[in-house]
């Protein structure tokens, strides 16, 4: 069975999505256990696949036994092995953590929710594991269509936010598909490895340049890279708690992975950095994303909305790191996919727990929260310290690699943007901590007012949050091992070290 892990990690949540959909008509109470089994199997296969890749090297899988480039091939190295494990593990943790929220927010739609949840996982892990450009597009649309429906399950403003996301997401998907079409016209192949071997002879073709541009614009929209981020704040703010804590850590990070995969394995480093020479322009766009995201986060009065703009800023970290054109920058970008996914789910699970108890996330509603929900707020502090970049949390180490890469590349503007963003994050998180501990400084009469009884979130919501928070430190402590065993093997030798 070991040989079929790449297919099984997609098939298991897909089959269980059909089972959940049918069970919703027969016995609704079984929908959640079935979803848990489907997601759990996907997690098990992903982790085992990563272990196999670390022990035996790259795994190549031919779907249905058809040889590439005629059939669809799955290619798993340490890069997508790590991302697969991150996606499946965090999706499983979120499923456990948000059970109570789902029951409270839309009890009559649990069957539909868990069906869409599993299909969303299918889309994400499929995008990560595939080695075929068109198959990636199909699975991207599976993830996108399910995410539109999941967001629309939210409150009164969620359907409109979902519709806006649908428009933007469709445009992004069309751009990517157009780029793939150009590549197919020029090479006659859709297999990533095959396309990469055929491209060097036609690097100078304007069609290849157009293909690269269309693919990057499409992915830029999907990952919410500034100024293409317009869909994200409303979509994640108005989505149900269980959806925003699933999508916010995973969707944008998987799209960053897709960008890096195209840069490393399809267009290759030579074309990306030598032929196109777009590195400096992309780094400056990333600087703009980091600074603008940080400033917009500072202006928000709603906790989830503030987190959304932090994501916009963090996307700038990863895109900028990947385009620095050296090994340290690429290492920082890949490491930040893991770290940011962990930090973001910690933040959004905190928001889900708070919303479950006080039914509101406006900053002025958070007064006395440290007294009422001390463990939840301790996890919030841990996530905040990691995003600021305080050692030994994981956020410090990826930021260290990014700054090192920027200094090696002479991109001092990127260093300044990272430091500026860190300082803004200090203000953002300490403002929330101040309000939650003492009260709102803008409303002095609120200081010292009674905080109410202690009403921590239920254990099933709190335990996953505590595990994720502990992971922020554990990943930080083992950063060196992760870099040497997982990230170093996929960094091209041609990148400056």
Tab-separated table of C-alpha atoms in Angstrom:
chain	number	residue	atom	x	y	z
A	1	UNK	CA	0.000	0.000	0.000
A	2	UNK	CA	2.987	2.301	0.621
A	3	UNK	CA	3.438	2.789	-3.115
A	4	UNK	CA	-0.062	4.256	-3.410
A	5	UNK	CA	0.153	6.909	-0.685
A	6	UNK	CA	0.130	9.803	-3.247
A	7	UNK	CA	-3.210	8.616	-4.638
A	8	UNK	CA	-4.706	7.464	-1.319
A	9	UNK	CA	-4.263	10.847	0.346
A	10	UNK	CA	-6.589	12.318	-2.294
A	11	UNK	CA	-8.962	9.366	-2.655
A	12	UNK	CA	-9.679	8.986	1.084
A	13	UNK	CA	-11.168	12.473	1.693
A	14	UNK	CA	-12.911	12.315	-1.696
A	15	UNK	CA	-14.674	9.021	-0.886
A	16	UNK	CA	-15.616	10.197	2.583
A	17	UNK	CA	-17.007	13.434	1.121
A	18	UNK	CA	-19.470	11.332	-0.895
A	19	UNK	CA	-20.283	9.229	2.191
A	20	UNK	CA	-20.907	12.341	4.313
A	21	UNK	CA	-23.091	13.831	1.599
A	22	UNK	CA	-25.259	10.695	1.511
A	23	UNK	CA	-25.302	10.271	5.285
A	24	UNK	CA	-26.637	13.820	5.707
A	25	UNK	CA	-29.961	12.503	4.336
A	26	UNK	CA	-30.023	9.362	6.481
A	27	UNK	CA	-28.362	10.054	9.841
A	28	UNK	CA	-26.952	13.528	10.278
A	29	UNK	CA	-25.167	12.633	13.528
A	30	UNK	CA	-22.686	10.450	11.627
A	31	UNK	CA	-21.488	13.236	9.316
A	32	UNK	CA	-18.864	14.534	11.720
A	33	UNK	CA	-17.349	11.117	12.620
A	34	UNK	CA	-17.130	10.245	8.912
A	35	UNK	CA	-15.464	13.584	8.132
A	36	UNK	CA	-13.044	12.972	10.987
A	37	UNK	CA	-12.110	9.542	9.572
A	38	UNK	CA	-11.676	10.926	6.035
A	39	UNK	CA	-9.481	13.787	7.196
A	40	UNK	CA	-7.589	11.487	9.579
A	41	UNK	CA	-6.764	9.024	6.804
A	42	UNK	CA	-5.527	11.868	4.604
A	43	UNK	CA	-3.313	13.053	7.474
A	44	UNK	CA	-1.938	9.550	8.055
A	45	UNK	CA	-1.092	9.022	4.372
A	46	UNK	CA	0.499	12.484	4.099
A	47	UNK	CA	2.720	11.997	7.133
A	48	UNK	CA	3.739	8.503	5.992
A	49	UNK	CA	4.494	9.851	2.520
A	50	UNK	CA	6.731	12.575	3.990
A	51	UNK	CA	8.542	9.920	6.045
A	52	UNK	CA	9.054	7.819	2.887
A	53	UNK	CA	10.434	10.809	0.966
A	54	UNK	CA	12.852	11.646	3.773
A	55	UNK	CA	14.100	8.043	3.891
A	56	UNK	CA	14.085	7.044	0.206
A	57	UNK	CA	14.130	10.280	-1.776
A	58	UNK	CA	11.708	11.604	-4.400
A	59	UNK	CA	8.531	9.570	-4.985
A	60	UNK	CA	7.162	9.361	-8.538
A	61	UNK	CA	3.643	7.959	-8.965
A	62	UNK	CA	1.836	7.229	-12.221
A	63	UNK	CA	-1.930	7.547	-11.834
A	64	UNK	CA	-3.601	4.441	-13.293
A	65	UNK	CA	-0.214	3.124	-14.400
A	66	UNK	CA	-0.070	5.508	-17.387
A	67	UNK	CA	3.451	6.703	-18.118
A	68	UNK	CA	4.111	10.455	-18.179
A	69	UNK	CA	3.818	12.717	-20.089
A	70	UNK	CA	0.738	10.890	-21.489
A	71	UNK	CA	-0.754	10.151	-18.096
A	72	UNK	CA	-0.993	12.198	-14.908
A	73	UNK	CA	2.053	11.879	-12.691
A	74	UNK	CA	2.425	12.731	-9.024
A	75	UNK	CA	5.817	14.014	-7.936
A	76	UNK	CA	6.626	14.209	-4.238
A	77	UNK	CA	9.886	15.636	-2.941
A	78	UNK	CA	10.644	17.105	0.474
A	79	UNK	CA	9.063	20.461	-0.471
A	80	UNK	CA	5.582	19.217	-1.289
A	81	UNK	CA	5.946	16.375	1.206
A	82	UNK	CA	6.264	19.015	3.942
A	83	UNK	CA	3.386	21.128	2.569
A	84	UNK	CA	1.159	18.026	2.292
A	85	UNK	CA	1.797	17.208	5.940
A	86	UNK	CA	1.125	20.816	6.976
A	87	UNK	CA	-2.163	20.995	5.028
A	88	UNK	CA	-3.557	17.661	6.187
A	89	UNK	CA	-2.474	17.952	9.838
A	90	UNK	CA	-3.783	21.501	10.279
A	91	UNK	CA	-7.047	20.681	8.487
A	92	UNK	CA	-7.515	17.732	10.865
A	93	UNK	CA	-6.749	19.850	13.945
A	94	UNK	CA	-9.164	22.523	12.755
A	95	UNK	CA	-11.869	19.915	12.189
A	96	UNK	CA	-11.553	18.773	15.806
A	97	UNK	CA	-11.248	22.303	17.196
A	98	UNK	CA	-14.281	23.800	15.473
A	99	UNK	CA	-16.843	21.004	16.035
A	100	UNK	CA	-18.675	23.089	18.642
A	101	UNK	CA	-18.597	26.214	16.441
A	102	UNK	CA	-20.147	24.338	13.500
A	103	UNK	CA	-22.949	22.979	15.686
A	104	UNK	CA	-23.606	26.439	17.123
A	105	UNK	CA	-23.414	28.476	13.899
A	106	UNK	CA	-25.272	26.329	11.319
A	107	UNK	CA	-26.564	23.071	12.873
A	108	UNK	CA	-28.960	22.434	9.987
A	109	UNK	CA	-26.161	22.501	7.386
A	110	UNK	CA	-23.593	20.197	9.015
A	111	UNK	CA	-23.811	17.591	6.239
A	112	UNK	CA	-23.146	20.157	3.523
A	113	UNK	CA	-20.380	21.748	5.579
A	114	UNK	CA	-18.432	18.540	6.184
A	115	UNK	CA	-18.838	17.477	2.550
A	116	UNK	CA	-17.389	20.792	1.382
A	117	UNK	CA	-14.689	20.626	4.053
A	118	UNK	CA	-13.421	17.284	2.734
A	119	UNK	CA	-13.610	18.416	-0.900
A	120	UNK	CA	-11.599	21.507	0.032
A	121	UNK	CA	-8.911	19.215	1.486
A	122	UNK	CA	-9.002	17.168	-1.748
A	123	UNK	CA	-8.355	20.333	-3.774
A	124	UNK	CA	-5.469	21.510	-1.593
A	125	UNK	CA	-3.582	18.212	-1.288
A	126	UNK	CA	-4.208	17.501	-4.982
A	127	UNK	CA	-2.629	20.820	-5.997
A	128	UNK	CA	0.381	20.076	-3.833
A	129	UNK	CA	1.002	16.490	-4.918
A	130	UNK	CA	0.384	16.732	-8.656
A	131	UNK	CA	3.141	17.017	-11.239
A	132	UNK	CA	0.768	18.029	-14.030
A	133	UNK	CA	-0.026	21.659	-14.882
A	134	UNK	CA	-3.630	21.115	-16.039
A	135	UNK	CA	-4.400	18.706	-13.203
A	136	UNK	CA	-3.215	21.468	-10.868
A	137	UNK	CA	-5.749	23.836	-12.461
A	138	UNK	CA	-8.603	21.337	-12.009
A	139	UNK	CA	-7.771	20.803	-8.352
A	140	UNK	CA	-7.299	24.549	-7.860
A	141	UNK	CA	-10.877	25.010	-9.043
A	142	UNK	CA	-12.085	22.197	-6.755
A	143	UNK	CA	-10.540	24.034	-3.792
A	144	UNK	CA	-11.826	27.409	-5.003
A	145	UNK	CA	-15.428	26.333	-5.676
A	146	UNK	CA	-15.717	24.636	-2.305
A	147	UNK	CA	-14.192	27.665	-0.570
A	148	UNK	CA	-16.801	29.982	-2.162
A	149	UNK	CA	-19.583	27.782	-0.781
A	150	UNK	CA	-17.937	27.458	2.644
A	151	UNK	CA	-17.583	31.236	2.998
A	152	UNK	CA	-21.189	31.788	1.927
A	153	UNK	CA	-22.330	29.718	4.947
A	154	UNK	CA	-21.415	32.680	7.166
A	155	UNK	CA	-23.449	35.658	8.390
A	156	UNK	CA	-25.518	38.192	6.416
A	157	UNK	CA	-22.508	39.754	4.641
A	158	UNK	CA	-20.811	36.453	3.830
A	159	UNK	CA	-22.677	35.688	0.553
A	160	UNK	CA	-21.617	39.037	-0.942
A	161	UNK	CA	-18.017	38.523	0.212
A	162	UNK	CA	-18.122	35.050	-1.302
A	163	UNK	CA	-19.478	36.435	-4.583
A	164	UNK	CA	-16.650	38.967	-4.732
A	165	UNK	CA	-14.165	36.176	-4.016
A	166	UNK	CA	-15.787	34.087	-6.761
A	167	UNK	CA	-15.329	36.892	-9.324
A	168	UNK	CA	-11.710	37.482	-8.338
A	169	UNK	CA	-10.941	33.784	-8.010
A	170	UNK	CA	-12.394	33.033	-11.436
A	171	UNK	CA	-10.271	35.757	-13.002
A	172	UNK	CA	-7.222	34.307	-11.254
A	173	UNK	CA	-8.047	30.798	-12.448
A	174	UNK	CA	-8.498	32.064	-16.033
A	175	UNK	CA	-5.119	33.799	-15.970
A	176	UNK	CA	-3.418	30.616	-14.772
A	177	UNK	CA	-5.225	28.485	-17.368
A	178	UNK	CA	-4.247	30.918	-20.113
A	179	UNK	CA	-0.611	30.610	-19.065
A	180	UNK	CA	-0.851	26.812	-19.109
A	181	UNK	CA	-2.425	27.025	-22.582
A	182	UNK	CA	0.556	29.000	-23.889
A	183	UNK	CA	2.932	26.457	-22.375
A	184	UNK	CA	1.038	23.585	-24.009
A	185	UNK	CA	1.043	25.309	-27.399
A	186	UNK	CA	4.805	25.848	-27.205
A	187	UNK	CA	5.869	22.496	-25.703
A	188	UNK	CA	3.031	20.065	-26.421
A	189	UNK	CA	3.174	18.796	-22.844
A	190	UNK	CA	1.502	19.456	-19.502
A	191	UNK	CA	3.793	17.385	-17.308
A	192	UNK	CA	5.904	19.738	-15.167
A	193	UNK	CA	9.179	17.835	-15.530
A	194	UNK	CA	8.606	17.385	-19.264
A	195	UNK	CA	7.827	21.077	-19.777
A	196	UNK	CA	10.928	22.046	-17.783
A	197	UNK	CA	13.121	19.897	-20.061
A	198	UNK	CA	11.602	21.412	-23.230
A	199	UNK	CA	11.686	25.088	-22.233
A	200	UNK	CA	15.422	25.978	-22.348
A	201	UNK	CA	15.498	25.975	-26.147
A	202	UNK	CA	12.609	28.459	-26.358
A	203	UNK	CA	13.339	30.736	-23.391
A	204	UNK	CA	13.480	33.749	-25.726
A	205	UNK	CA	9.947	33.161	-27.063
A	206	UNK	CA	7.480	35.910	-26.145
A	207	UNK	CA	4.836	33.187	-25.748
A	208	UNK	CA	6.843	31.682	-22.876
A	209	UNK	CA	7.212	35.113	-21.311
A	210	UNK	CA	3.440	35.581	-21.652
A	211	UNK	CA	2.829	32.119	-20.136
A	212	UNK	CA	4.985	32.973	-17.128
A	213	UNK	CA	3.262	36.340	-16.671
A	214	UNK	CA	-0.267	34.900	-16.918
A	215	UNK	CA	0.546	32.086	-14.484
A	216	UNK	CA	2.086	34.473	-11.935
A	217	UNK	CA	-0.794	36.980	-12.149
A	218	UNK	CA	-3.327	34.167	-11.704
A	219	UNK	CA	-1.472	32.765	-8.719
A	220	UNK	CA	-0.971	36.295	-7.346
A	221	UNK	CA	-4.752	36.792	-7.260
A	222	UNK	CA	-5.309	33.419	-5.614
A	223	UNK	CA	-2.652	34.052	-2.951
A	224	UNK	CA	-3.910	37.632	-2.319
A	225	UNK	CA	-0.598	39.271	-3.187
A	226	UNK	CA	-0.954	43.062	-2.887
A	227	UNK	CA	-2.570	44.819	-4.803
A	228	UNK	CA	-4.548	41.716	-5.873
A	229	UNK	CA	-5.715	41.024	-2.307
A	230	UNK	CA	-9.097	42.808	-2.458
A	231	UNK	CA	-11.155	39.639	-2.016
A	232	UNK	CA	-9.404	38.362	1.124
A	233	UNK	CA	-10.329	40.690	4.032
A	234	UNK	CA	-14.098	40.435	3.588
A	235	UNK	CA	-14.028	36.736	2.655
A	236	UNK	CA	-12.133	35.629	5.760
A	237	UNK	CA	-13.745	38.171	8.112
A	238	UNK	CA	-17.354	37.280	7.297
A	239	UNK	CA	-16.782	33.533	6.847
A	240	UNK	CA	-17.846	31.255	9.734
A	241	UNK	CA	-15.164	30.771	12.401
A	242	UNK	CA	-14.616	27.151	11.371
A	243	UNK	CA	-14.046	28.202	7.752
A	244	UNK	CA	-11.737	31.157	8.303
A	245	UNK	CA	-9.523	29.048	10.604
A	246	UNK	CA	-9.319	26.442	7.817
A	247	UNK	CA	-8.802	28.682	4.792
A	248	UNK	CA	-6.680	31.507	6.212
A	249	UNK	CA	-3.714	29.291	7.178
A	250	UNK	CA	-3.862	26.982	4.164
A	251	UNK	CA	-5.224	28.478	0.930
A	252	UNK	CA	-2.757	31.340	0.509
A	253	UNK	CA	0.169	29.190	1.679
A	254	UNK	CA	-0.605	26.480	-0.868
A	255	UNK	CA	-0.647	29.156	-3.573
A	256	UNK	CA	2.784	30.379	-2.426
A	257	UNK	CA	3.912	26.762	-2.744
A	258	UNK	CA	2.518	26.654	-6.311
A	259	UNK	CA	4.445	29.823	-7.184
A	260	UNK	CA	7.699	28.368	-5.820
A	261	UNK	CA	7.030	25.041	-7.578
A	262	UNK	CA	6.623	26.812	-10.917
A	263	UNK	CA	9.754	28.881	-10.309
A	264	UNK	CA	11.911	25.886	-9.312
A	265	UNK	CA	10.505	22.932	-11.258
A	266	UNK	CA	8.792	24.280	-14.393
A	267	UNK	CA	10.317	27.568	-15.564
A	268	UNK	CA	13.537	26.831	-13.597
A	269	UNK	CA	15.898	29.193	-11.829
A	270	UNK	CA	17.794	30.124	-15.019
A	271	UNK	CA	14.674	31.470	-16.736
A	272	UNK	CA	13.191	33.089	-13.625
A	273	UNK	CA	16.268	34.967	-12.454
A	274	UNK	CA	18.589	35.199	-15.479
A	275	UNK	CA	16.349	35.451	-18.555
A	276	UNK	CA	13.475	37.459	-17.066
A	277	UNK	CA	15.428	39.434	-14.432
A	278	UNK	CA	12.244	40.315	-12.556
A	279	UNK	CA	13.744	39.732	-9.116
A	280	UNK	CA	14.205	43.362	-8.096
A	281	UNK	CA	10.741	44.416	-9.318
A	282	UNK	CA	9.071	41.538	-7.468
A	283	UNK	CA	10.976	42.291	-4.268
A	284	UNK	CA	9.826	45.914	-4.410
A	285	UNK	CA	6.230	44.765	-4.941
A	286	UNK	CA	6.693	42.558	-1.877
A	287	UNK	CA	7.967	45.529	0.127
A	288	UNK	CA	4.817	47.406	-0.863
A	289	UNK	CA	2.700	44.412	0.207
A	290	UNK	CA	4.434	44.141	3.582
A	291	UNK	CA	4.203	47.837	4.423
A	292	UNK	CA	0.651	48.339	3.135
A	293	UNK	CA	-0.642	45.169	4.812
A	294	UNK	CA	0.883	46.249	8.126
A	295	UNK	CA	-0.565	49.786	7.930
A	296	UNK	CA	-4.027	48.522	6.958
A	297	UNK	CA	-3.941	46.035	9.861
A	298	UNK	CA	-3.191	48.944	12.182
A	299	UNK	CA	-6.391	50.698	11.072
A	300	UNK	CA	-8.735	47.758	11.854
A	301	UNK	CA	-11.121	47.582	14.810
A	302	UNK	CA	-12.138	43.951	14.309
A	303	UNK	CA	-9.843	41.132	15.420
A	304	UNK	CA	-10.375	38.828	12.405
A	305	UNK	CA	-10.078	41.700	9.968
A	306	UNK	CA	-6.785	42.704	11.597
A	307	UNK	CA	-5.548	39.122	11.139
A	308	UNK	CA	-6.556	39.261	7.447
A	309	UNK	CA	-4.310	42.241	6.756
A	310	UNK	CA	-1.486	40.577	8.681
A	311	UNK	CA	-1.849	37.709	6.169
A	312	UNK	CA	-1.534	40.207	3.281
A	313	UNK	CA	1.689	41.444	4.846
A	314	UNK	CA	2.991	37.908	5.461
A	315	UNK	CA	2.358	36.948	1.826
A	316	UNK	CA	4.782	39.768	0.982
A	317	UNK	CA	7.392	38.059	3.224
A	318	UNK	CA	7.179	34.782	1.282
A	319	UNK	CA	6.957	36.233	-2.222
A	320	UNK	CA	9.836	38.634	-1.540
A	321	UNK	CA	11.985	35.858	-0.048
A	322	UNK	CA	11.420	33.590	-3.039
A	323	UNK	CA	12.395	36.376	-5.464
A	324	UNK	CA	15.575	37.456	-3.653
A	325	UNK	CA	17.457	35.034	-5.889
A	326	UNK	CA	19.594	33.332	-3.246
A	327	UNK	CA	19.420	30.198	-1.122
A	328	UNK	CA	18.835	32.012	2.180
A	329	UNK	CA	15.856	33.942	0.779
A	330	UNK	CA	14.313	30.811	-0.765
A	331	UNK	CA	14.886	28.903	2.494
A	332	UNK	CA	13.179	31.687	4.435
A	333	UNK	CA	10.219	31.718	2.025
A	334	UNK	CA	9.704	27.937	2.210
A	335	UNK	CA	10.201	27.834	5.981
A	336	UNK	CA	7.681	30.666	6.343
A	337	UNK	CA	5.040	28.587	4.539
A	338	UNK	CA	5.206	26.155	7.464
A	339	UNK	CA	5.584	28.800	10.167
A	340	UNK	CA	2.936	31.166	8.873
A	341	UNK	CA	0.398	28.362	8.468
A	342	UNK	CA	0.967	27.450	12.125
A	343	UNK	CA	0.855	31.064	13.351
A	344	UNK	CA	-2.270	31.879	11.332
A	345	UNK	CA	-4.271	28.861	12.491
A	346	UNK	CA	-3.304	29.729	16.069
A	347	UNK	CA	-4.660	33.260	15.622
A	348	UNK	CA	-7.887	32.199	13.920
A	349	UNK	CA	-8.569	29.385	16.413
A	350	UNK	CA	-8.138	31.981	19.152
A	351	UNK	CA	-10.683	34.163	17.369
A	352	UNK	CA	-13.029	31.150	17.014
A	353	UNK	CA	-12.842	30.439	20.760
A	354	UNK	CA	-13.424	34.086	21.651
A	355	UNK	CA	-16.340	34.351	19.215
A	356	UNK	CA	-17.841	31.159	20.638
A	357	UNK	CA	-17.933	32.743	24.097
A	358	UNK	CA	-18.683	36.423	23.522
A	359	UNK	CA	-20.225	36.396	19.997
A	360	UNK	CA	-18.201	39.380	18.856
A	361	UNK	CA	-14.669	40.241	17.781
A	362	UNK	CA	-14.670	44.040	17.824
A	363	UNK	CA	-11.685	45.238	19.839
A	364	UNK	CA	-13.837	47.071	22.407
A	365	UNK	CA	-15.635	43.767	23.118
A	366	UNK	CA	-12.412	42.116	24.279
A	367	UNK	CA	-12.198	43.914	27.647
A	368	UNK	CA	-11.407	41.579	30.514
A	369	UNK	CA	-10.742	38.628	28.222
A	370	UNK	CA	-7.505	37.705	30.000
A	371	UNK	CA	-9.530	37.111	33.155
A	372	UNK	CA	-12.373	35.308	31.407
A	373	UNK	CA	-10.309	33.198	28.953
A	374	UNK	CA	-6.713	33.100	30.284
A	375	UNK	CA	-5.538	30.012	28.347
A	376	UNK	CA	-7.012	31.190	25.049
A	377	UNK	CA	-5.386	34.591	25.468
A	378	UNK	CA	-2.068	32.959	26.441
A	379	UNK	CA	-2.185	31.177	23.067
A	380	UNK	CA	-2.949	34.520	21.400
A	381	UNK	CA	0.156	35.995	23.057
A	382	UNK	CA	2.267	33.050	21.818
A	383	UNK	CA	1.029	33.557	18.242
A	384	UNK	CA	1.639	37.307	18.510
A	385	UNK	CA	5.209	36.816	19.733
A	386	UNK	CA	5.854	34.427	16.848
A	387	UNK	CA	4.498	36.842	14.254
A	388	UNK	CA	6.543	39.667	15.767
A	389	UNK	CA	9.581	37.373	15.534
A	390	UNK	CA	10.560	36.731	19.155
A	391	UNK	CA	12.842	33.682	19.692
A	392	UNK	CA	12.460	30.752	20.273
A	393	UNK	CA	9.125	30.885	18.429
A	394	UNK	CA	9.225	29.719	14.813
A	395	UNK	CA	8.457	33.163	13.349
A	396	UNK	CA	11.874	34.428	14.415
A	397	UNK	CA	13.805	31.839	12.413
A	398	UNK	CA	12.088	32.285	9.046
A	399	UNK	CA	12.421	36.036	9.461
A	400	UNK	CA	16.125	35.539	10.213
A	401	UNK	CA	16.606	33.631	6.937
A	402	UNK	CA	14.637	36.279	5.022
A	403	UNK	CA	16.729	39.121	6.441
A	404	UNK	CA	19.941	37.173	5.757
A	405	UNK	CA	18.855	36.591	2.152
A	406	UNK	CA	17.924	40.257	1.732
A	407	UNK	CA	21.324	41.413	3.054
A	408	UNK	CA	23.137	38.987	0.709
A	409	UNK	CA	21.100	40.309	-2.228
A	410	UNK	CA	21.648	43.940	-1.244
A	411	UNK	CA	17.872	44.438	-0.884
A	412	UNK	CA	18.004	46.747	2.130
A	413	UNK	CA	14.487	47.992	1.436
A	414	UNK	CA	13.212	44.462	2.078
A	415	UNK	CA	15.107	44.357	5.387
A	416	UNK	CA	13.582	47.706	6.373
A	417	UNK	CA	10.095	46.468	5.417
A	418	UNK	CA	10.497	43.318	7.547
A	419	UNK	CA	11.651	45.377	10.544
A	420	UNK	CA	8.868	47.931	10.012
A	421	UNK	CA	6.280	45.156	9.832
A	422	UNK	CA	7.646	43.624	13.048
A	423	UNK	CA	7.351	46.968	14.846
A	424	UNK	CA	3.784	47.438	13.611
A	425	UNK	CA	2.980	43.897	14.796
A	426	UNK	CA	4.286	44.860	18.248
A	427	UNK	CA	1.767	47.726	18.313
A	428	UNK	CA	-1.051	45.542	16.930
A	429	UNK	CA	-0.697	42.705	19.406
A	430	UNK	CA	0.105	44.812	22.451
A	431	UNK	CA	-2.942	46.983	21.704
A	432	UNK	CA	-5.136	43.864	21.831
A	433	UNK	CA	-3.320	42.606	24.939
A	434	UNK	CA	-3.752	45.989	26.625
A	435	UNK	CA	-7.484	46.078	25.873
A	436	UNK	CA	-7.971	42.462	26.917
A	437	UNK	CA	-6.051	42.900	30.153
A	438	UNK	CA	-6.892	46.419	31.297
A	439	UNK	CA	-9.688	47.685	29.049
A	440	UNK	CA	-9.890	50.055	26.107
A	441	UNK	CA	-7.535	53.042	26.521
A	442	UNK	CA	-9.922	55.087	24.365
A	443	UNK	CA	-12.630	54.494	26.972
A	444	UNK	CA	-10.883	55.285	30.301
A	445	UNK	CA	-13.977	54.479	32.294
A	446	UNK	CA	-13.584	50.884	31.167
A	447	UNK	CA	-10.328	50.542	33.104
A	448	UNK	CA	-10.581	48.335	36.126
A	449	UNK	CA	-14.222	47.428	35.467
A	450	UNK	CA	-15.319	43.927	36.493
A	451	UNK	CA	-14.377	41.355	33.823
A	452	UNK	CA	-17.109	38.821	34.585
A	453	UNK	CA	-16.794	35.124	35.448
A	454	UNK	CA	-14.156	32.833	33.941
A	455	UNK	CA	-15.656	31.230	30.861
A	456	UNK	CA	-12.863	29.433	29.013
A	457	UNK	CA	-13.702	27.673	25.751
A	458	UNK	CA	-14.711	23.972	25.935
A	459	UNK	CA	-11.873	21.457	26.181
A	460	UNK	CA	-12.442	20.185	22.623
A	461	UNK	CA	-11.769	23.708	21.337
A	462	UNK	CA	-9.034	24.607	23.802
A	463	UNK	CA	-6.869	21.477	23.527
A	464	UNK	CA	-6.187	21.811	19.754
A	465	UNK	CA	-5.345	25.494	20.282
A	466	UNK	CA	-2.873	24.611	23.034
A	467	UNK	CA	-1.284	21.960	20.776
A	468	UNK	CA	-0.890	24.448	17.927
A	469	UNK	CA	0.583	27.033	20.312
A	470	UNK	CA	3.095	24.526	21.616
A	471	UNK	CA	3.954	23.760	17.990
A	472	UNK	CA	5.096	27.373	17.534
A	473	UNK	CA	7.939	26.756	19.974
A	474	UNK	CA	8.632	23.132	18.977
A	475	UNK	CA	8.982	24.057	15.286
A	476	UNK	CA	11.199	26.965	16.315
A	477	UNK	CA	13.502	24.727	18.376
A	478	UNK	CA	13.788	22.191	15.520
A	479	UNK	CA	14.224	24.753	12.737
A	480	UNK	CA	17.792	23.651	12.046
A	481	UNK	CA	16.715	20.039	11.544
A	482	UNK	CA	13.809	21.075	9.298
A	483	UNK	CA	16.058	23.230	7.135
A	484	UNK	CA	18.800	20.608	6.691
A	485	UNK	CA	16.528	17.595	6.129
A	486	UNK	CA	13.521	19.096	4.334
A	487	UNK	CA	14.390	22.430	2.715
A	488	UNK	CA	18.087	22.171	1.755
A	489	UNK	CA	17.577	19.146	-0.567
A	490	UNK	CA	15.206	21.076	-2.845
A	491	UNK	CA	17.166	24.346	-3.044
A	492	UNK	CA	18.768	24.422	-6.527
A	493	UNK	CA	22.568	24.381	-6.546
A	494	UNK	CA	22.534	27.298	-8.998
A	495	UNK	CA	21.090	29.684	-6.402
A	496	UNK	CA	23.642	31.957	-4.706
A	497	UNK	CA	24.659	30.597	-1.288
